[in-house]
Amino acid sequence: MQIISERLDTVRRGITASATLTIATAAAIVLRQYALTSAPVWRALWRNT
C-alpha cells in the first residue's frame, strides 16, 4: 500500500507541475499579446500629454 500511495503522490506532483507550467505559459502569452496591442496606445497617450 505504501508504494501505491507514493506513486500517486508522484503522479499528483507531476500533474500539479505541468498544470502550473501550462498556466504560466498561457499567462505569459496573454501578457505579451496585451503588451503588443496596448503599446501603441500608451505611446500615443504619452505623446499627447
mmCIF file of C-alpha atoms in Angstrom, residues 3-13:
data_model
loop_
_atom_site.group_PDB
_atom_site.id
_atom_site.type_symbol
_atom_site.label_atom_id
_atom_site.label_comp_id
_atom_site.label_asym_id
_atom_site.label_seq_id
_atom_site.Cartn_x
_atom_site.Cartn_y
_atom_site.Cartn_z
ATOM 1 C CA ILE A 3 4.257 2.017 -2.763
ATOM 2 C CA ILE A 4 0.868 2.809 -4.334
ATOM 3 C CA SER A 5 0.373 5.947 -2.253
ATOM 4 C CA GLU A 6 3.912 7.111 -3.025
ATOM 5 C CA ARG A 7 3.333 6.588 -6.733
ATOM 6 C CA LEU A 8 0.039 8.507 -6.573
ATOM 7 C CA ASP A 9 1.830 11.320 -4.773
ATOM 8 C CA THR A 10 4.454 11.449 -7.534
ATOM 9 C CA VAL A 11 1.753 11.485 -10.228
ATOM 10 C CA ARG A 12 -0.136 14.230 -8.404
ATOM 11 C CA ARG A 13 3.034 16.299 -8.098
#
